[in-house]
Short mmCIF file of C-alpha atoms in Angstrom, two decimals:
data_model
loop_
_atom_site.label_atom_id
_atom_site.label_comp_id
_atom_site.label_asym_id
_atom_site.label_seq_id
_atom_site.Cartn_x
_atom_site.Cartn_y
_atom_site.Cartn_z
CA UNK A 1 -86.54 -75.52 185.45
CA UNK A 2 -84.16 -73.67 187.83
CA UNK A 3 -85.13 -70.63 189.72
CA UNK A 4 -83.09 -68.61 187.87
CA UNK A 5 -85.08 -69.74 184.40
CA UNK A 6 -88.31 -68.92 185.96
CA UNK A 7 -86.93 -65.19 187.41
CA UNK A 8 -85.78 -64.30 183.64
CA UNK A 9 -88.88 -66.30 181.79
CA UNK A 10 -91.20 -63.82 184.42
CA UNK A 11 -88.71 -61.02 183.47
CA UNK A 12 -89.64 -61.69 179.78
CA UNK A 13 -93.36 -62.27 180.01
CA UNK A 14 -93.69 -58.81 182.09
CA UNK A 15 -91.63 -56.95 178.94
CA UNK A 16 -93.89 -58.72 176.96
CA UNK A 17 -97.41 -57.87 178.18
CA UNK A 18 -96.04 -54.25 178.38
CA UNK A 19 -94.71 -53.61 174.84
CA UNK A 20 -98.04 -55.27 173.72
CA UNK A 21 -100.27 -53.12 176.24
CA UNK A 22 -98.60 -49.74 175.40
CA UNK A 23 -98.92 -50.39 171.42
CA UNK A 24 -102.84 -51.52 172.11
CA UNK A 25 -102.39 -54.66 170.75
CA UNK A 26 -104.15 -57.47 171.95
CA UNK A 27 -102.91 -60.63 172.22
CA UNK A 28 -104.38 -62.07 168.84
CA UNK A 29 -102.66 -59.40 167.14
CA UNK A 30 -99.27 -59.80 168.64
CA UNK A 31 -99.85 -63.45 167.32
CA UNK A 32 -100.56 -62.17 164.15
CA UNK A 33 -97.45 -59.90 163.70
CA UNK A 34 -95.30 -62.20 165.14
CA UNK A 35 -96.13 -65.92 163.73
CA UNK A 36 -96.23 -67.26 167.05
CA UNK A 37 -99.44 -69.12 168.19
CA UNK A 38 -101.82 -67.22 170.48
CA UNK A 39 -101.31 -69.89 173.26
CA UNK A 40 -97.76 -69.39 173.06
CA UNK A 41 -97.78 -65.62 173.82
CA UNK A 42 -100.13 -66.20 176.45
CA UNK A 43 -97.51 -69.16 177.69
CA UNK A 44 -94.76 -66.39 177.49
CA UNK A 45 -97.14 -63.41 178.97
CA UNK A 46 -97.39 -65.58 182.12
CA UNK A 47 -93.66 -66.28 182.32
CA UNK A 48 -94.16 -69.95 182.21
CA UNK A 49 -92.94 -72.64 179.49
CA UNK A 50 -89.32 -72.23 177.61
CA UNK A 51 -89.79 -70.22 174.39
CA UNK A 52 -87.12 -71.29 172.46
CA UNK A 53 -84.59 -68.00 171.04
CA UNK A 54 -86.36 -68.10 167.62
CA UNK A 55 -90.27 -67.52 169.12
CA UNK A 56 -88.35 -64.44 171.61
CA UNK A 57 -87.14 -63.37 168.55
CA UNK A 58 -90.04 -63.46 166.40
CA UNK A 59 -92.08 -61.29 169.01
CA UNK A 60 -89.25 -59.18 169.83
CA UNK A 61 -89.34 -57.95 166.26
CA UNK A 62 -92.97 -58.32 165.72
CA UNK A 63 -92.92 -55.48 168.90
CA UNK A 64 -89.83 -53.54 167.36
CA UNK A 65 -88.05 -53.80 170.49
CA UNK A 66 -85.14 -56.62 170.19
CA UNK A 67 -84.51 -59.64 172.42
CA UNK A 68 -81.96 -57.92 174.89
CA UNK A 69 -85.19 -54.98 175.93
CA UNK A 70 -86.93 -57.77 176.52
CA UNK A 71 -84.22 -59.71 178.34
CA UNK A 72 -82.02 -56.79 180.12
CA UNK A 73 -82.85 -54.31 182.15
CA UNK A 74 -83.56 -51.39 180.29
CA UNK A 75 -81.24 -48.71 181.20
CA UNK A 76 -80.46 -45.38 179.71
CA UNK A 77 -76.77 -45.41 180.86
CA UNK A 78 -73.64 -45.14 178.65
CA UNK A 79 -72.39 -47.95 180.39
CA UNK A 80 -74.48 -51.33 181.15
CA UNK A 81 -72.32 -54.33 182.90
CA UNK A 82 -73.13 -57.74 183.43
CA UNK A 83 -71.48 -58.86 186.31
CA UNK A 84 -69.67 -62.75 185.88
CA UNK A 85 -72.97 -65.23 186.52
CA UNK A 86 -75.93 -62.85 186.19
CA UNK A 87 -76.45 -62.98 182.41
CA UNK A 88 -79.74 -64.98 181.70
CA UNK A 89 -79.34 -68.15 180.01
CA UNK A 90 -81.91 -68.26 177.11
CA UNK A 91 -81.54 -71.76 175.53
CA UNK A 92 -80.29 -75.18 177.12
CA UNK A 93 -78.86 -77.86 175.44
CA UNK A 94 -79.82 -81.80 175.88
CA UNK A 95 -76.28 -82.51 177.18
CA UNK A 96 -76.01 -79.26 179.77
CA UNK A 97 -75.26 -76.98 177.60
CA UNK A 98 -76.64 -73.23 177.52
CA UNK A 99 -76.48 -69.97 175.69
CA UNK A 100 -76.04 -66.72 177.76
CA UNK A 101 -77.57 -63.07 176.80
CA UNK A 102 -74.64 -61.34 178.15
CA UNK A 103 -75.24 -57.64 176.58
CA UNK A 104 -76.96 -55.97 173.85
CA UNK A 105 -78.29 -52.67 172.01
CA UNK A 106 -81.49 -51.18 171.25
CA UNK A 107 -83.53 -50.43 168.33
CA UNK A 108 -83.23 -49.65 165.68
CA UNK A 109 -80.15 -51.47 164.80
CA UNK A 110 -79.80 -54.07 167.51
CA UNK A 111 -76.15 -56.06 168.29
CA UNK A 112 -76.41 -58.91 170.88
CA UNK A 113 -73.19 -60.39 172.13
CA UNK A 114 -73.46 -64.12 173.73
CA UNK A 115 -71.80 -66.42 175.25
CA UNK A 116 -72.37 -70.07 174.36
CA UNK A 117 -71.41 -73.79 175.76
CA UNK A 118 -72.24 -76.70 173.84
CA UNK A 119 -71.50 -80.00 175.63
CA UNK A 120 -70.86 -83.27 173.53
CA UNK A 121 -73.66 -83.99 171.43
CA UNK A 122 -75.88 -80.50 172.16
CA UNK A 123 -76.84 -79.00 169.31
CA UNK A 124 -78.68 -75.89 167.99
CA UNK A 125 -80.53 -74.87 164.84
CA UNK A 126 -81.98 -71.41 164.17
CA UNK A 127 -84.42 -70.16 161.56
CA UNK A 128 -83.49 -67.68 159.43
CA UNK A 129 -83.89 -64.37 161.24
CA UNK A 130 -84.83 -60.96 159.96
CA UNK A 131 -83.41 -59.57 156.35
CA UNK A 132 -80.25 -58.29 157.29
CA UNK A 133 -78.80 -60.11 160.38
CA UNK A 134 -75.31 -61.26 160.25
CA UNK A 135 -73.43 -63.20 162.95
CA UNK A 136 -69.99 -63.28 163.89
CA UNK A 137 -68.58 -66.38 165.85
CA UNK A 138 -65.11 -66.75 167.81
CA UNK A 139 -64.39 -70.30 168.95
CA UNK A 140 -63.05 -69.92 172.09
CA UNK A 141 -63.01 -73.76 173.28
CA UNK A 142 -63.57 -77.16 171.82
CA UNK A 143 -64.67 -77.79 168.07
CA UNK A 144 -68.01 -76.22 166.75
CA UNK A 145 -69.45 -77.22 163.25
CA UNK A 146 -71.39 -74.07 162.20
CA UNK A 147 -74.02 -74.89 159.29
CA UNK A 148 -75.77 -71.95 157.24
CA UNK A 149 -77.77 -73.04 154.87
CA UNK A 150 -76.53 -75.88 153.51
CA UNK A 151 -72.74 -75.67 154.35
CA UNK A 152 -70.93 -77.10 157.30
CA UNK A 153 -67.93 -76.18 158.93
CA UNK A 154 -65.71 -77.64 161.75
CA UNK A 155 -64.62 -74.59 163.97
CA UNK A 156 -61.77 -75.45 166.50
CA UNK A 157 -60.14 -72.50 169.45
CA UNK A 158 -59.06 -69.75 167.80
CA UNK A 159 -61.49 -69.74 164.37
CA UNK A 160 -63.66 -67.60 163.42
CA UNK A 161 -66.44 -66.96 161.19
CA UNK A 162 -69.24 -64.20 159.58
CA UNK A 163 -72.01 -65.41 158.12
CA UNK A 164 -75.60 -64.59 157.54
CA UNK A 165 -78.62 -65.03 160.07
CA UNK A 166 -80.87 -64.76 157.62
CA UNK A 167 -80.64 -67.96 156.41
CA UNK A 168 -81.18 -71.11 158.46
CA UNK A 169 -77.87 -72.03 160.73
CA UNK A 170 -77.20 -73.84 163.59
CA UNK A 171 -74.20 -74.67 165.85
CA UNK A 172 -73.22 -78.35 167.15
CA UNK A 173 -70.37 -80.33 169.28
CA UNK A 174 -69.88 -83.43 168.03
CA UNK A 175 -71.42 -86.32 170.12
CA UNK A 176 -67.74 -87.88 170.25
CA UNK A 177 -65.99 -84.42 171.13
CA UNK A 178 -63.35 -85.26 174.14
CA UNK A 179 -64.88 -82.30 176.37
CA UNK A 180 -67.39 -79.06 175.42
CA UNK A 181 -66.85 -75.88 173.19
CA UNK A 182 -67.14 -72.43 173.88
CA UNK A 183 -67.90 -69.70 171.63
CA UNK A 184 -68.72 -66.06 171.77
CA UNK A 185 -71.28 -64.89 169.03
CA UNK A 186 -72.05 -61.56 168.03
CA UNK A 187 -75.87 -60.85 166.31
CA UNK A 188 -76.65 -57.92 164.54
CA UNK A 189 -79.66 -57.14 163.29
CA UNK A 190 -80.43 -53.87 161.62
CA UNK A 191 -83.49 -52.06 161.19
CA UNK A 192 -86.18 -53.39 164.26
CA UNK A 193 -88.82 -51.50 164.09
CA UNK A 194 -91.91 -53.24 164.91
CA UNK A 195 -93.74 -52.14 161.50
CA UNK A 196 -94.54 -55.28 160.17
CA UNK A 197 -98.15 -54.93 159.31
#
């Protein structure tokens, strides 16, 4: 793991431990909200491991907060920039590929906007997220098949699909792809507010 992966995984575990702390949850109950193991938070908590998107997720919601709050600096400026480079990269592929956080919202209704490489033969698949989310993907590079549910499509530069995150979907590159694709992909996910008993 790279120092940068550490920095943002330490970043995360800190936003974590806080958002539980000032709700006065402990850690079993955090587990409870959010479907992720008690030995996982406390993995997270201490800013060690990889939590994959989907467990951030889960706890981001279970705390009503949204991944980028617990990603991004939390600023209450009109204006937040991520300079070229200094986005955190919150899932890597097999191959070298990598999925960067490079802006987002807060609650309640949360948009993230990132910016993902898939090398030949990486490949992602997502649980369905909360009721409500829909995506929106621009293929900027290369040739993407997007699957939700149980449909596939080839994406090449210049498509561009909606399509519902709350269904299981994922995102591939072929394993015989002559070089990687590129795609920017919007989330939004309405309504996070943490109230899920």
């Amino acid at each position: 793991m790279t120092n940068a992966a550490v920095a943002v995984n330490e970043v995360i575990g800190q936003r974590v431990r806080q958002h539980r702390t000032a709700r006065g949850w402990t850690l079993d109950e955090l587990a409870d909200r959010s479907g992720v193991s008690r030995r996982m938070v406390i993995t997270i908590e201490h800013g060690e491991g990889n939590p994959s998107i989907a467990t951030l997720l889960r706890i981001s919601d279970a705390l009503g907060v949204g991944l980028p709050v617990l990603v991004d600096v939390e600023r209450p400026h009109a204006l937040t920039v991520t300079a070229a480079g200094r986005a955190p990269a919150l899932w890597h592929g097999d191959h070298g590929g990598q999925a960067l956080l490079v802006a987002g919202t807060q609650p309640p209704d949360v948009v993230e906007l990132w910016d993902w490489t898939l090398q030949p033969g990486d490949a992602n698949t997502s649980e369905a997220h909360s009721a409500g989310t829909r995506e929106l993907l621009l293929v900027l590079e290369g040739a993407v098949d997007l699957r939700v549910g149980d449909r596939t499509e080839r994406l090449t530069v210049g498509d561009s699909a909606a399509f519902a995150g709350d269904v299981a979907h994922g995102y591939a590159t072929p394993a015989d792809a002559a070089g990687p694709a590129r795609f920017a992909l919007t989330v939004f996910q309405p309504h996070v507010t943490g109230s899920r008993p």
